[in-house]
C-alpha cells in the first residue's frame, strides 16, 4: 500500500514540476544535452529552429567519442553526478540502460509517450523497452538494413544481382562466380554472414539471444544459429571472404578498389562511403534487399531523460522537438544521412529523390520499405555477454575447425553461467 | 628564546584555547593532509568499494545502494574452469612471457654494452631507447596497426619482397599474442635498459679493476661481478615487468579492439574486467576478477622474490 502511494505522490510532484518548468520556459536557462558523433551534427542542424521556438533556452552540447560517451553516462547514472538533462543512447546500449532504474520511464505521467509510439517505425519501440515494459528512450534515427553491391564488379562477373535475392545459398553461388571471374571476394568477413543471419527471421517475442521470457536461444538445437554458423563456415571454406574486419584501413581500401563485392549494412553506409570512405566510387554502388526476403536493422539512436536530470520539463520538450518534429528529422537526414525514425518524416519529398552516389537509384524508398518490414527484436541486458561468447565460438569454428554443434553447446553453457 | 616557545601543557595546567595555539597544533596535519585525502579518495575508497562489490551483484545503472549480496558467488563463477577469466589469464601470461622475457634478455646485455662500450654516447643512446616508453600508447598502437595491416602493411610488403606469403598479424588467433607482445617489447625494452644502466653505474669500478689485476676475462667479469651485483636491480625490474604485464590493457585494446580480436586471442584479463564492468555492467563479477588478478600478481611477485629477491646480499 505504501509504495503505490509514494509513486503516485512522486508522479504528482513531477507533473507539478514539469508544469512549473513549462511555465517558466521563458526564463533564461541552459539545457545540457550529451551526445556522441555524428548525432551531434543532427542536433547542431536543428539548433536554429530550436532557438526560434525557445529563444531563452540555450542548448549546451556535450559531445564525447562513442565509447567514452556511454561510459560517462554509465558512471553518471551510477553516482547521479554530472548527469545531463538529455542523454543520447545508441541502440547497442539502450537495451542495457532500459533495464536499469536511472532513466525516466516515458510511459508514465507526465510524459505519456505511449500515444507517440505508433508514430515511429515499429521495431524501434522494442529496442527502447526494457523488461517490465519500461520505455526509456525516444528513437531519433534508425539503420534500415539492405545490402550494398559493386555494380561494376557484378557486371564483370556476369552476375545478375537479382539472382542473389532468392536464398543465402544463391548468394553464395553468385559469390563463387564473382571470385572465379573477377578475383573479388563476396564479403569482408565470414563473421558478417553470422551477424546478418542470426538477426533475421526471428519469431515474435524473440531477441537475438534471448526470448521475452529471458530464455536463452543459443544452442545446437536452434536452427537459426546452426544455419548462421554453417553458412559462415561455407563462406570461409570456399575462400569467399576477405577476412577483413570492419572499420579497418583494409575495409576502406576494399571499398575503394572493389576487392569486396557486397556489404551488408544500414542505410548510413551510403553517407559514409560518399563523404569519406570511398567518394571516388560514386555511381559504382547499388543497394538491394537482403536474400530470402529478410529484413534487419543496423544501428539507431535514441534520446533519454535521466531520473536525476535538473530540467526534466525542458528536456522532454527537447526530446519531443528532436524526435516528433518531421522538420528536425529531415534536417538530420539531409545533413548527415541519419535515417528518420519518425514515420511522417519518411513521407517527405526527399525520399522520392534519386541518390546520385548510387547511380541515381531511388534507394531511400527501398530503405523506407525495409524499415517498415523489419520486425521488432527484443533486447536483453545480457545481449553483449552472449554476443561476445558466441563470436568467440564462431572464430573457433572458422579458424580451428571446431564442430558447429559443439561450439554452440559450449557457447550456451558459458552464457547460462553469466546470465544470472 | 627558550621561554618564548609555547609551553607544552602539563596535566594540571588548564587548557587555554587560542587561534595561534590551534594553528600550531593543526598546521603539521594540514600540511600532510593532501596526501592522505587523495589516498583516501582515490586509493583506499576504490579498494574497499571493489572489495565490497566483489560480494554483490550490481549494475551501475541501478544507482548506488541497489546491490544484492551474493557471498562468494562472483569468485566461484570466475574460478570455474570453463570461465572466460581463465582463458584471459592464459592470454595475459602468454603475452606477458612473449614480451617480458625478451625484454630482459635484450635489455641487460644492451645496457652492459652501452655502459662499457658506448660511454661517450651513453646519454644519447639511453634517451633514444627511452623514447618509446614515453610515447603515447594510442599513437604507438595506431602506427603498429598500420605496420601489421595484412594487405597494406609494411611487414607483409617486406615478406612479399622475399617471396613469402602475407600473414594475418592481427587476424589469426595464433599470431595475435605475438603481434601484441612485439609492441609491448618495443615499448618497454628501453625502460629496462635505463634501469639496468643505473644499476651498472652503481657498481664500483674498483671491483672491476681488482678483477682485471687478477686476470679475469670480460665474460668472467660479467658473469661473476656484474650479474651478482645487479641482482637487486634485476629483482626490481622483473617485479615491475610482472606487475605491468599482468595488467596489460592499452596496447591490445588499441590493436585488436575491446573484443580481443580473432578468437579473443588478444583479450587480456584487464580488458575482460573492463568489458565486464563497463560493457556488460556486471560490476560485482568484475570486482571479484580484479581481486583474483591481484592475487595472481601477488603470487607471481612472491615467486620472483623467492627466485631473485633472497640474499640480495649477492651484491655484497
PDB file of N, CA, C and O in Angstrom, chain A residues 71 73-75 77-79 93 96-97 99-102 185 236 242-244 249-250 253 257 381-382 384-385 388-389 392 395 399-400 414 417-418 420, chain B residues 57-58 60-64 73-74 77 80 82-84 146 149-152 168 171 173-174 259 262-264 267 272 274 276 278-282 285:
ATOM      1  N   UNK A  71      30.358   5.320 -21.522  1.00  0.00           N
ATOM      2  CA  UNK A  71      30.986   5.073 -20.216  1.00  0.00           C
ATOM      3  C   UNK A  71      30.680   6.215 -19.255  1.00  0.00           C
ATOM      4  O   UNK A  71      30.384   5.993 -18.073  1.00  0.00           O
ATOM      5  N   UNK A  73      28.131   8.197 -19.327  1.00  0.00           N
ATOM      6  CA  UNK A  73      26.717   8.160 -18.943  1.00  0.00           C
ATOM      7  C   UNK A  73      26.471   7.062 -17.892  1.00  0.00           C
ATOM      8  O   UNK A  73      25.689   7.249 -16.961  1.00  0.00           O
ATOM      9  N   UNK A  74      27.166   5.927 -18.051  1.00  0.00           N
ATOM     10  CA  UNK A  74      27.048   4.838 -17.068  1.00  0.00           C
ATOM     11  C   UNK A  74      27.489   5.328 -15.693  1.00  0.00           C
ATOM     12  O   UNK A  74      26.797   5.117 -14.687  1.00  0.00           O
ATOM     13  N   UNK A  75      28.647   5.990 -15.656  1.00  0.00           N
ATOM     14  CA  UNK A  75      29.175   6.488 -14.384  1.00  0.00           C
ATOM     15  C   UNK A  75      28.249   7.549 -13.801  1.00  0.00           C
ATOM     16  O   UNK A  75      27.986   7.566 -12.592  1.00  0.00           O
ATOM     17  N   UNK A  77      25.062   7.853 -14.206  1.00  0.00           N
ATOM     18  CA  UNK A  77      23.841   7.235 -13.676  1.00  0.00           C
ATOM     19  C   UNK A  77      24.118   6.501 -12.364  1.00  0.00           C
ATOM     20  O   UNK A  77      23.270   6.464 -11.469  1.00  0.00           O
ATOM     21  N   UNK A  78      25.325   5.920 -12.263  1.00  0.00           N
ATOM     22  CA  UNK A  78      25.677   5.187 -11.034  1.00  0.00           C
ATOM     23  C   UNK A  78      25.789   6.137  -9.854  1.00  0.00           C
ATOM     24  O   UNK A  78      25.314   5.849  -8.758  1.00  0.00           O
ATOM     25  N   UNK A  79      26.431   7.278 -10.079  1.00  0.00           N
ATOM     26  CA  UNK A  79      26.713   8.191  -8.970  1.00  0.00           C
ATOM     27  C   UNK A  79      25.699   9.334  -8.884  1.00  0.00           C
ATOM     28  O   UNK A  79      25.702  10.066  -7.908  1.00  0.00           O
ATOM     29  N   UNK A  93      23.353   0.137 -26.661  1.00  0.00           N
ATOM     30  CA  UNK A  93      23.375   0.436 -25.230  1.00  0.00           C
ATOM     31  C   UNK A  93      21.979   0.603 -24.646  1.00  0.00           C
ATOM     32  O   UNK A  93      21.780   0.436 -23.453  1.00  0.00           O
ATOM     33  N   UNK A  96      20.449  -2.195 -22.449  1.00  0.00           N
ATOM     34  CA  UNK A  96      21.025  -2.318 -21.107  1.00  0.00           C
ATOM     35  C   UNK A  96      20.528  -1.200 -20.206  1.00  0.00           C
ATOM     36  O   UNK A  96      20.189  -1.405 -19.052  1.00  0.00           O
ATOM     37  N   UNK A  97      20.506   0.001 -20.762  1.00  0.00           N
ATOM     38  CA  UNK A  97      20.084   1.147 -19.965  1.00  0.00           C
ATOM     39  C   UNK A  97      18.594   1.036 -19.612  1.00  0.00           C
ATOM     40  O   UNK A  97      18.164   1.525 -18.576  1.00  0.00           O
ATOM     41  N   UNK A  99      17.039  -1.567 -18.780  1.00  0.00           N
ATOM     42  CA  UNK A  99      16.831  -2.462 -17.650  1.00  0.00           C
ATOM     43  C   UNK A  99      17.285  -1.870 -16.318  1.00  0.00           C
ATOM     44  O   UNK A  99      17.024  -2.421 -15.263  1.00  0.00           O
ATOM     45  N   UNK A 100      18.000  -0.750 -16.373  1.00  0.00           N
ATOM     46  CA  UNK A 100      18.385  -0.090 -15.131  1.00  0.00           C
ATOM     47  C   UNK A 100      17.261   0.804 -14.630  1.00  0.00           C
ATOM     48  O   UNK A 100      16.180   0.860 -15.224  1.00  0.00           O
ATOM     49  N   UNK A 101      17.522   1.487 -13.544  1.00  0.00           N
ATOM     50  CA  UNK A 101      16.474   2.337 -12.962  1.00  0.00           C
ATOM     51  C   UNK A 101      16.805   3.825 -13.081  1.00  0.00           C
ATOM     52  O   UNK A 101      16.102   4.664 -12.536  1.00  0.00           O
ATOM     53  N   UNK A 102      17.883   4.137 -13.811  1.00  0.00           N
ATOM     54  CA  UNK A 102      18.365   5.521 -13.812  1.00  0.00           C
ATOM     55  C   UNK A 102      17.693   6.446 -14.802  1.00  0.00           C
ATOM     56  O   UNK A 102      17.914   7.648 -14.766  1.00  0.00           O
ATOM     57  N   UNK A 185      36.339 -10.719 -53.619  1.00  0.00           N
ATOM     58  CA  UNK A 185      35.686 -11.512 -52.572  1.00  0.00           C
ATOM     59  C   UNK A 185      34.205 -11.156 -52.510  1.00  0.00           C
ATOM     60  O   UNK A 185      33.806 -10.050 -52.878  1.00  0.00           O
ATOM     61  N   UNK A 236      33.794 -19.238 -45.537  1.00  0.00           N
ATOM     62  CA  UNK A 236      35.223 -19.311 -45.236  1.00  0.00           C
ATOM     63  C   UNK A 236      35.887 -20.445 -46.024  1.00  0.00           C
ATOM     64  O   UNK A 236      36.941 -20.260 -46.629  1.00  0.00           O
ATOM     65  N   UNK A 242      37.132 -11.924 -47.435  1.00  0.00           N
ATOM     66  CA  UNK A 242      38.470 -11.295 -47.487  1.00  0.00           C
ATOM     67  C   UNK A 242      39.145 -11.273 -46.128  1.00  0.00           C
ATOM     68  O   UNK A 242      40.275 -10.808 -46.021  1.00  0.00           O
ATOM     69  N   UNK A 243      38.460 -11.767 -45.101  1.00  0.00           N
ATOM     70  CA  UNK A 243      38.987 -11.781 -43.720  1.00  0.00           C
ATOM     71  C   UNK A 243      39.389 -10.378 -43.277  1.00  0.00           C
ATOM     72  O   UNK A 243      40.448 -10.174 -42.683  1.00  0.00           O
ATOM     73  N   UNK A 244      38.539  -9.437 -43.596  1.00  0.00           N
ATOM     74  CA  UNK A 244      38.809  -8.037 -43.250  1.00  0.00           C
ATOM     75  C   UNK A 244      37.802  -7.596 -42.185  1.00  0.00           C
ATOM     76  O   UNK A 244      36.597  -7.759 -42.367  1.00  0.00           O
ATOM     77  N   UNK A 249      41.531  -0.044 -41.998  1.00  0.00           N
ATOM     78  CA  UNK A 249      42.037   0.577 -43.231  1.00  0.00           C
ATOM     79  C   UNK A 249      41.786  -0.324 -44.432  1.00  0.00           C
ATOM     80  O   UNK A 249      41.518   0.144 -45.534  1.00  0.00           O
ATOM     81  N   UNK A 250      41.888  -1.650 -44.191  1.00  0.00           N
ATOM     82  CA  UNK A 250      41.692  -2.583 -45.298  1.00  0.00           C
ATOM     83  C   UNK A 250      40.243  -2.604 -45.786  1.00  0.00           C
ATOM     84  O   UNK A 250      39.983  -2.834 -46.957  1.00  0.00           O
ATOM     85  N   UNK A 253      39.909   0.370 -47.941  1.00  0.00           N
ATOM     86  CA  UNK A 253      40.656   0.119 -49.179  1.00  0.00           C
ATOM     87  C   UNK A 253      39.861  -0.807 -50.113  1.00  0.00           C
ATOM     88  O   UNK A 253      39.837  -0.604 -51.327  1.00  0.00           O
ATOM     89  N   UNK A 257      38.798  -0.059 -53.931  1.00  0.00           N
ATOM     90  CA  UNK A 257      39.317  -0.846 -55.056  1.00  0.00           C
ATOM     91  C   UNK A 257      38.324  -1.876 -55.594  1.00  0.00           C
ATOM     92  O   UNK A 257      38.604  -2.507 -56.611  1.00  0.00           O
ATOM     93  N   UNK A 381      19.557  -7.494 -21.284  1.00  0.00           N
ATOM     94  CA  UNK A 381      20.756  -6.875 -20.724  1.00  0.00           C
ATOM     95  C   UNK A 381      21.990  -7.762 -20.864  1.00  0.00           C
ATOM     96  O   UNK A 381      23.114  -7.292 -20.733  1.00  0.00           O
ATOM     97  N   UNK A 382      21.791  -9.037 -21.157  1.00  0.00           N
ATOM     98  CA  UNK A 382      22.943  -9.917 -21.336  1.00  0.00           C
ATOM     99  C   UNK A 382      23.300 -10.133 -22.811  1.00  0.00           C
ATOM    100  O   UNK A 382      24.086 -11.018 -23.134  1.00  0.00           O
ATOM    101  N   UNK A 384      25.145  -8.343 -24.771  1.00  0.00           N
ATOM    102  CA  UNK A 384      26.564  -8.119 -25.075  1.00  0.00           C
ATOM    103  C   UNK A 384      27.419  -9.290 -24.590  1.00  0.00           C
ATOM    104  O   UNK A 384      28.395  -9.673 -25.232  1.00  0.00           O
ATOM    105  N   UNK A 385      27.028  -9.875 -23.453  1.00  0.00           N
ATOM    106  CA  UNK A 385      27.741 -11.049 -22.941  1.00  0.00           C
ATOM    107  C   UNK A 385      27.614 -12.193 -23.947  1.00  0.00           C
ATOM    108  O   UNK A 385      28.607 -12.826 -24.344  1.00  0.00           O
ATOM    109  N   UNK A 388      29.516 -11.639 -27.305  1.00  0.00           N
ATOM    110  CA  UNK A 388      30.962 -11.851 -27.219  1.00  0.00           C
ATOM    111  C   UNK A 388      31.302 -13.345 -27.180  1.00  0.00           C
ATOM    112  O   UNK A 388      32.197 -13.817 -27.883  1.00  0.00           O
ATOM    113  N   UNK A 389      30.542 -14.088 -26.388  1.00  0.00           N
ATOM    114  CA  UNK A 389      30.815 -15.523 -26.249  1.00  0.00           C
ATOM    115  C   UNK A 389      30.548 -16.261 -27.562  1.00  0.00           C
ATOM    116  O   UNK A 389      31.357 -17.079 -28.013  1.00  0.00           O
ATOM    117  N   UNK A 392      33.222 -15.560 -30.178  1.00  0.00           N
ATOM    118  CA  UNK A 392      34.475 -16.280 -29.916  1.00  0.00           C
ATOM    119  C   UNK A 392      34.344 -17.734 -30.370  1.00  0.00           C
ATOM    120  O   UNK A 392      35.263 -18.297 -30.981  1.00  0.00           O
ATOM    121  N   UNK A 395      34.621 -17.977 -34.097  1.00  0.00           N
ATOM    122  CA  UNK A 395      36.022 -17.946 -34.554  1.00  0.00           C
ATOM    123  C   UNK A 395      36.655 -19.315 -34.392  1.00  0.00           C
ATOM    124  O   UNK A 395      37.448 -19.740 -35.245  1.00  0.00           O
ATOM    125  N   UNK A 399      38.330 -20.749 -37.565  1.00  0.00           N
ATOM    126  CA  UNK A 399      39.795 -20.797 -37.576  1.00  0.00           C
ATOM    127  C   UNK A 399      40.354 -22.152 -37.138  1.00  0.00           C
ATOM    128  O   UNK A 399      41.445 -22.527 -37.531  1.00  0.00           O
ATOM    129  N   UNK A 400      39.599 -22.844 -36.256  1.00  0.00           N
ATOM    130  CA  UNK A 400      40.167 -24.078 -35.712  1.00  0.00           C
ATOM    131  C   UNK A 400      39.318 -25.308 -36.012  1.00  0.00           C
ATOM    132  O   UNK A 400      39.490 -26.357 -35.376  1.00  0.00           O
ATOM    133  N   UNK A 414      28.331 -21.405 -21.462  1.00  0.00           N
ATOM    134  CA  UNK A 414      29.022 -20.224 -20.932  1.00  0.00           C
ATOM    135  C   UNK A 414      28.053 -19.073 -20.675  1.00  0.00           C
ATOM    136  O   UNK A 414      28.155 -18.376 -19.663  1.00  0.00           O
ATOM    137  N   UNK A 417      25.875 -19.451 -17.541  1.00  0.00           N
ATOM    138  CA  UNK A 417      26.558 -19.177 -16.277  1.00  0.00           C
ATOM    139  C   UNK A 417      26.621 -17.679 -16.003  1.00  0.00           C
ATOM    140  O   UNK A 417      26.517 -17.233 -14.867  1.00  0.00           O
ATOM    141  N   UNK A 418      26.811 -16.898 -17.084  1.00  0.00           N
ATOM    142  CA  UNK A 418      26.984 -15.464 -16.888  1.00  0.00           C
ATOM    143  C   UNK A 418      25.659 -14.716 -16.736  1.00  0.00           C
ATOM    144  O   UNK A 418      25.600 -13.664 -16.087  1.00  0.00           O
ATOM    145  N   UNK A 420      22.941 -14.161 -14.993  1.00  0.00           N
ATOM    146  CA  UNK A 420      22.385 -14.515 -13.681  1.00  0.00           C
ATOM    147  C   UNK A 420      21.168 -13.676 -13.331  1.00  0.00           C
ATOM    148  O   UNK A 420      21.089 -12.528 -13.690  1.00  0.00           O
TER     149      UNK A 420
ATOM    150  N   UNK B  57      26.013  -8.468  -6.501  1.00  0.00           N
ATOM    151  CA  UNK B  57      25.678  -8.263  -7.912  1.00  0.00           C
ATOM    152  C   UNK B  57      25.169  -6.835  -7.997  1.00  0.00           C
ATOM    153  O   UNK B  57      24.273  -6.446  -7.244  1.00  0.00           O
ATOM    154  N   UNK B  58      25.766  -6.055  -8.910  1.00  0.00           N
ATOM    155  CA  UNK B  58      25.354  -4.657  -9.006  1.00  0.00           C
ATOM    156  C   UNK B  58      25.566  -4.130 -10.414  1.00  0.00           C
ATOM    157  O   UNK B  58      26.639  -4.286 -10.983  1.00  0.00           O
ATOM    158  N   UNK B  60      25.694  -0.578 -12.374  1.00  0.00           N
ATOM    159  CA  UNK B  60      25.789   0.843 -12.030  1.00  0.00           C
ATOM    160  C   UNK B  60      24.551   1.628 -12.450  1.00  0.00           C
ATOM    161  O   UNK B  60      24.269   2.689 -11.890  1.00  0.00           O
ATOM    162  N   UNK B  61      23.829   1.108 -13.429  1.00  0.00           N
ATOM    163  CA  UNK B  61      22.648   1.843 -13.897  1.00  0.00           C
ATOM    164  C   UNK B  61      21.532   1.841 -12.856  1.00  0.00           C
ATOM    165  O   UNK B  61      20.587   2.622 -12.945  1.00  0.00           O
ATOM    166  N   UNK B  62      21.639   0.940 -11.894  1.00  0.00           N
ATOM    167  CA  UNK B  62      20.610   0.902 -10.846  1.00  0.00           C
ATOM    168  C   UNK B  62      20.878   1.920  -9.750  1.00  0.00           C
ATOM    169  O   UNK B  62      20.066   2.083  -8.843  1.00  0.00           O
ATOM    170  N   UNK B  63      22.032   2.570  -9.804  1.00  0.00           N
ATOM    171  CA  UNK B  63      22.361   3.575  -8.797  1.00  0.00           C
ATOM    172  C   UNK B  63      22.922   2.953  -7.533  1.00  0.00           C
ATOM    173  O   UNK B  63      22.750   1.753  -7.275  1.00  0.00           O
ATOM    174  N   UNK B  64      23.610   3.794  -6.748  1.00  0.00           N
ATOM    175  CA  UNK B  64      24.219   3.304  -5.509  1.00  0.00           C
ATOM    176  C   UNK B  64      23.152   2.779  -4.555  1.00  0.00           C
ATOM    177  O   UNK B  64      22.085   3.364  -4.432  1.00  0.00           O
ATOM    178  N   UNK B  73      29.760 -15.953  -4.628  1.00  0.00           N
ATOM    179  CA  UNK B  73      29.283 -16.409  -5.946  1.00  0.00           C
ATOM    180  C   UNK B  73      30.129 -15.870  -7.103  1.00  0.00           C
ATOM    181  O   UNK B  73      30.454 -16.594  -8.050  1.00  0.00           O
ATOM    182  N   UNK B  74      30.487 -14.572  -7.023  1.00  0.00           N
ATOM    183  CA  UNK B  74      31.280 -13.976  -8.111  1.00  0.00           C
ATOM    184  C   UNK B  74      32.646 -14.649  -8.236  1.00  0.00           C
ATOM    185  O   UNK B  74      33.131 -14.891  -9.333  1.00  0.00           O
ATOM    186  N   UNK B  77      32.206 -18.142  -9.666  1.00  0.00           N
ATOM    187  CA  UNK B  77      31.922 -18.052 -11.102  1.00  0.00           C
ATOM    188  C   UNK B  77      33.229 -17.909 -11.892  1.00  0.00           C
ATOM    189  O   UNK B  77      33.462 -18.611 -12.876  1.00  0.00           O
ATOM    190  N   UNK B  80      35.535 -21.151 -11.926  1.00  0.00           N
ATOM    191  CA  UNK B  80      35.144 -22.370 -12.644  1.00  0.00           C
ATOM    192  C   UNK B  80      36.058 -22.559 -13.840  1.00  0.00           C
ATOM    193  O   UNK B  80      36.346 -21.590 -14.556  1.00  0.00           O
ATOM    194  N   UNK B  82      35.716 -23.540 -16.785  1.00  0.00           N
ATOM    195  CA  UNK B  82      35.254 -23.150 -18.123  1.00  0.00           C
ATOM    196  C   UNK B  82      35.055 -21.642 -18.246  1.00  0.00           C
ATOM    197  O   UNK B  82      34.697 -21.157 -19.315  1.00  0.00           O
ATOM    198  N   UNK B  83      35.289 -20.903 -17.170  1.00  0.00           N
ATOM    199  CA  UNK B  83      35.019 -19.465 -17.250  1.00  0.00           C
ATOM    200  C   UNK B  83      36.058 -18.753 -18.101  1.00  0.00           C
ATOM    201  O   UNK B  83      37.224 -19.144 -18.153  1.00  0.00           O
ATOM    202  N   UNK B  84      35.584 -17.689 -18.752  1.00  0.00           N
ATOM    203  CA  UNK B  84      36.463 -16.937 -19.651  1.00  0.00           C
ATOM    204  C   UNK B  84      37.628 -16.281 -18.902  1.00  0.00           C
ATOM    205  O   UNK B  84      38.652 -15.953 -19.505  1.00  0.00           O
ATOM    206  N   UNK B 146      48.993  -0.103 -38.514  1.00  0.00           N
ATOM    207  CA  UNK B 146      49.261   0.109 -39.938  1.00  0.00           C
ATOM    208  C   UNK B 146      50.379  -0.832 -40.410  1.00  0.00           C
ATOM    209  O   UNK B 146      50.282  -1.441 -41.473  1.00  0.00           O
ATOM    210  N   UNK B 149      49.033  -4.302 -40.971  1.00  0.00           N
ATOM    211  CA  UNK B 149      47.944  -4.452 -41.929  1.00  0.00           C
ATOM    212  C   UNK B 149      48.269  -5.561 -42.941  1.00  0.00           C
ATOM    213  O   UNK B 149      49.367  -5.604 -43.496  1.00  0.00           O
ATOM    214  N   UNK B 150      47.277  -6.433 -43.158  1.00  0.00           N
ATOM    215  CA  UNK B 150      47.565  -7.628 -43.971  1.00  0.00           C
ATOM    216  C   UNK B 150      47.889  -7.278 -45.427  1.00  0.00           C
ATOM    217  O   UNK B 150      48.821  -7.807 -46.006  1.00  0.00           O
ATOM    218  N   UNK B 151      47.102  -6.356 -45.973  1.00  0.00           N
ATOM    219  CA  UNK B 151      47.294  -6.040 -47.391  1.00  0.00           C
ATOM    220  C   UNK B 151      48.074  -4.752 -47.621  1.00  0.00           C
ATOM    221  O   UNK B 151      48.650  -4.552 -48.670  1.00  0.00           O
ATOM    222  N   UNK B 152      48.039  -3.860 -46.630  1.00  0.00           N
ATOM    223  CA  UNK B 152      48.652  -2.549 -46.850  1.00  0.00           C
ATOM    224  C   UNK B 152      49.876  -2.334 -45.962  1.00  0.00           C
ATOM    225  O   UNK B 152      50.504  -1.284 -46.030  1.00  0.00           O
ATOM    226  N   UNK B 168      48.416 -12.820 -41.423  1.00  0.00           N
ATOM    227  CA  UNK B 168      47.333 -12.040 -40.796  1.00  0.00           C
ATOM    228  C   UNK B 168      47.760 -11.749 -39.356  1.00  0.00           C
ATOM    229  O   UNK B 168      47.308 -12.373 -38.418  1.00  0.00           O
ATOM    230  N   UNK B 171      44.819 -10.916 -37.386  1.00  0.00           N
ATOM    231  CA  UNK B 171      43.592 -11.613 -37.749  1.00  0.00           C
ATOM    232  C   UNK B 171      43.642 -13.105 -37.454  1.00  0.00           C
ATOM    233  O   UNK B 171      42.617 -13.766 -37.417  1.00  0.00           O
ATOM    234  N   UNK B 173      44.267 -15.995 -34.817  1.00  0.00           N
ATOM    235  CA  UNK B 173      44.356 -16.143 -33.358  1.00  0.00           C
ATOM    236  C   UNK B 173      45.731 -16.617 -32.873  1.00  0.00           C
ATOM    237  O   UNK B 173      46.154 -16.277 -31.775  1.00  0.00           O
ATOM    238  N   UNK B 174      46.438 -17.398 -33.713  1.00  0.00           N
ATOM    239  CA  UNK B 174      47.752 -17.881 -33.286  1.00  0.00           C
ATOM    240  C   UNK B 174      48.820 -16.791 -33.339  1.00  0.00           C
ATOM    241  O   UNK B 174      49.846 -16.887 -32.660  1.00  0.00           O
ATOM    242  N   UNK B 259      37.019  -6.557 -28.075  1.00  0.00           N
ATOM    243  CA  UNK B 259      36.658  -7.976 -28.066  1.00  0.00           C
ATOM    244  C   UNK B 259      37.896  -8.877 -27.989  1.00  0.00           C
ATOM    245  O   UNK B 259      37.777 -10.068 -27.798  1.00  0.00           O
ATOM    246  N   UNK B 262      40.607 -11.703 -33.198  1.00  0.00           N
ATOM    247  CA  UNK B 262      40.215 -13.030 -33.673  1.00  0.00           C
ATOM    248  C   UNK B 262      40.276 -14.059 -32.551  1.00  0.00           C
ATOM    249  O   UNK B 262      41.310 -14.230 -31.919  1.00  0.00           O
ATOM    250  N   UNK B 263      39.147 -14.704 -32.307  1.00  0.00           N
ATOM    251  CA  UNK B 263      39.100 -15.737 -31.273  1.00  0.00           C
ATOM    252  C   UNK B 263      39.399 -15.212 -29.882  1.00  0.00           C
ATOM    253  O   UNK B 263      39.730 -15.984 -28.993  1.00  0.00           O
ATOM    254  N   UNK B 264      39.280 -13.914 -29.701  1.00  0.00           N
ATOM    255  CA  UNK B 264      39.571 -13.247 -28.412  1.00  0.00           C
ATOM    256  C   UNK B 264      40.980 -13.602 -27.926  1.00  0.00           C
ATOM    257  O   UNK B 264      41.247 -13.613 -26.732  1.00  0.00           O
ATOM    258  N   UNK B 267      42.563 -10.914 -25.848  1.00  0.00           N
ATOM    259  CA  UNK B 267      41.775 -10.416 -24.709  1.00  0.00           C
ATOM    260  C   UNK B 267      42.516 -10.712 -23.404  1.00  0.00           C
ATOM    261  O   UNK B 267      42.605 -11.866 -22.988  1.00  0.00           O
ATOM    262  N   UNK B 272      39.197  -7.886 -20.075  1.00  0.00           N
ATOM    263  CA  UNK B 272      37.988  -8.657 -19.744  1.00  0.00           C
ATOM    264  C   UNK B 272      37.281  -8.024 -18.536  1.00  0.00           C
ATOM    265  O   UNK B 272      36.051  -7.917 -18.511  1.00  0.00           O
ATOM    266  N   UNK B 274      37.483  -4.879 -17.645  1.00  0.00           N
ATOM    267  CA  UNK B 274      36.919  -3.613 -18.125  1.00  0.00           C
ATOM    268  C   UNK B 274      35.610  -3.866 -18.875  1.00  0.00           C
ATOM    269  O   UNK B 274      34.600  -3.195 -18.634  1.00  0.00           O
ATOM    270  N   UNK B 276      33.612  -6.447 -18.672  1.00  0.00           N
ATOM    271  CA  UNK B 276      32.578  -6.959 -17.765  1.00  0.00           C
ATOM    272  C   UNK B 276      31.958  -5.813 -16.972  1.00  0.00           C
ATOM    273  O   UNK B 276      30.743  -5.777 -16.756  1.00  0.00           O
ATOM    274  N   UNK B 278      32.132  -2.298 -17.684  1.00  0.00           N
ATOM    275  CA  UNK B 278      31.557  -1.155 -18.392  1.00  0.00           C
ATOM    276  C   UNK B 278      30.756  -1.502 -19.635  1.00  0.00           C
ATOM    277  O   UNK B 278      29.980  -0.688 -20.100  1.00  0.00           O
ATOM    278  N   UNK B 279      30.944  -2.696 -20.189  1.00  0.00           N
ATOM    279  CA  UNK B 279      30.121  -3.085 -21.332  1.00  0.00           C
ATOM    280  C   UNK B 279      28.962  -3.965 -20.845  1.00  0.00           C
ATOM    281  O   UNK B 279      27.805  -3.711 -21.169  1.00  0.00           O
ATOM    282  N   UNK B 280      29.299  -4.970 -20.015  1.00  0.00           N
ATOM    283  CA  UNK B 280      28.250  -5.870 -19.531  1.00  0.00           C
ATOM    284  C   UNK B 280      27.593  -5.351 -18.256  1.00  0.00           C
ATOM    285  O   UNK B 280      26.595  -5.915 -17.803  1.00  0.00           O
ATOM    286  N   UNK B 281      28.169  -4.350 -17.652  1.00  0.00           N
ATOM    287  CA  UNK B 281      27.631  -3.703 -16.446  1.00  0.00           C
ATOM    288  C   UNK B 281      27.472  -4.676 -15.279  1.00  0.00           C
ATOM    289  O   UNK B 281      26.532  -4.563 -14.489  1.00  0.00           O
ATOM    290  N   UNK B 282      28.373  -5.650 -15.199  1.00  0.00           N
ATOM    291  CA  UNK B 282      28.347  -6.609 -14.098  1.00  0.00           C
ATOM    292  C   UNK B 282      29.522  -6.272 -13.162  1.00  0.00           C
ATOM    293  O   UNK B 282      30.589  -6.891 -13.212  1.00  0.00           O
ATOM    294  N   UNK B 285      31.034  -9.057 -10.505  1.00  0.00           N
ATOM    295  CA  UNK B 285      31.865 -10.094 -11.121  1.00  0.00           C
ATOM    296  C   UNK B 285      33.210  -9.499 -11.546  1.00  0.00           C
ATOM    297  O   UNK B 285      34.265 -10.121 -11.362  1.00  0.00           O
TER     298      UNK B 285
END
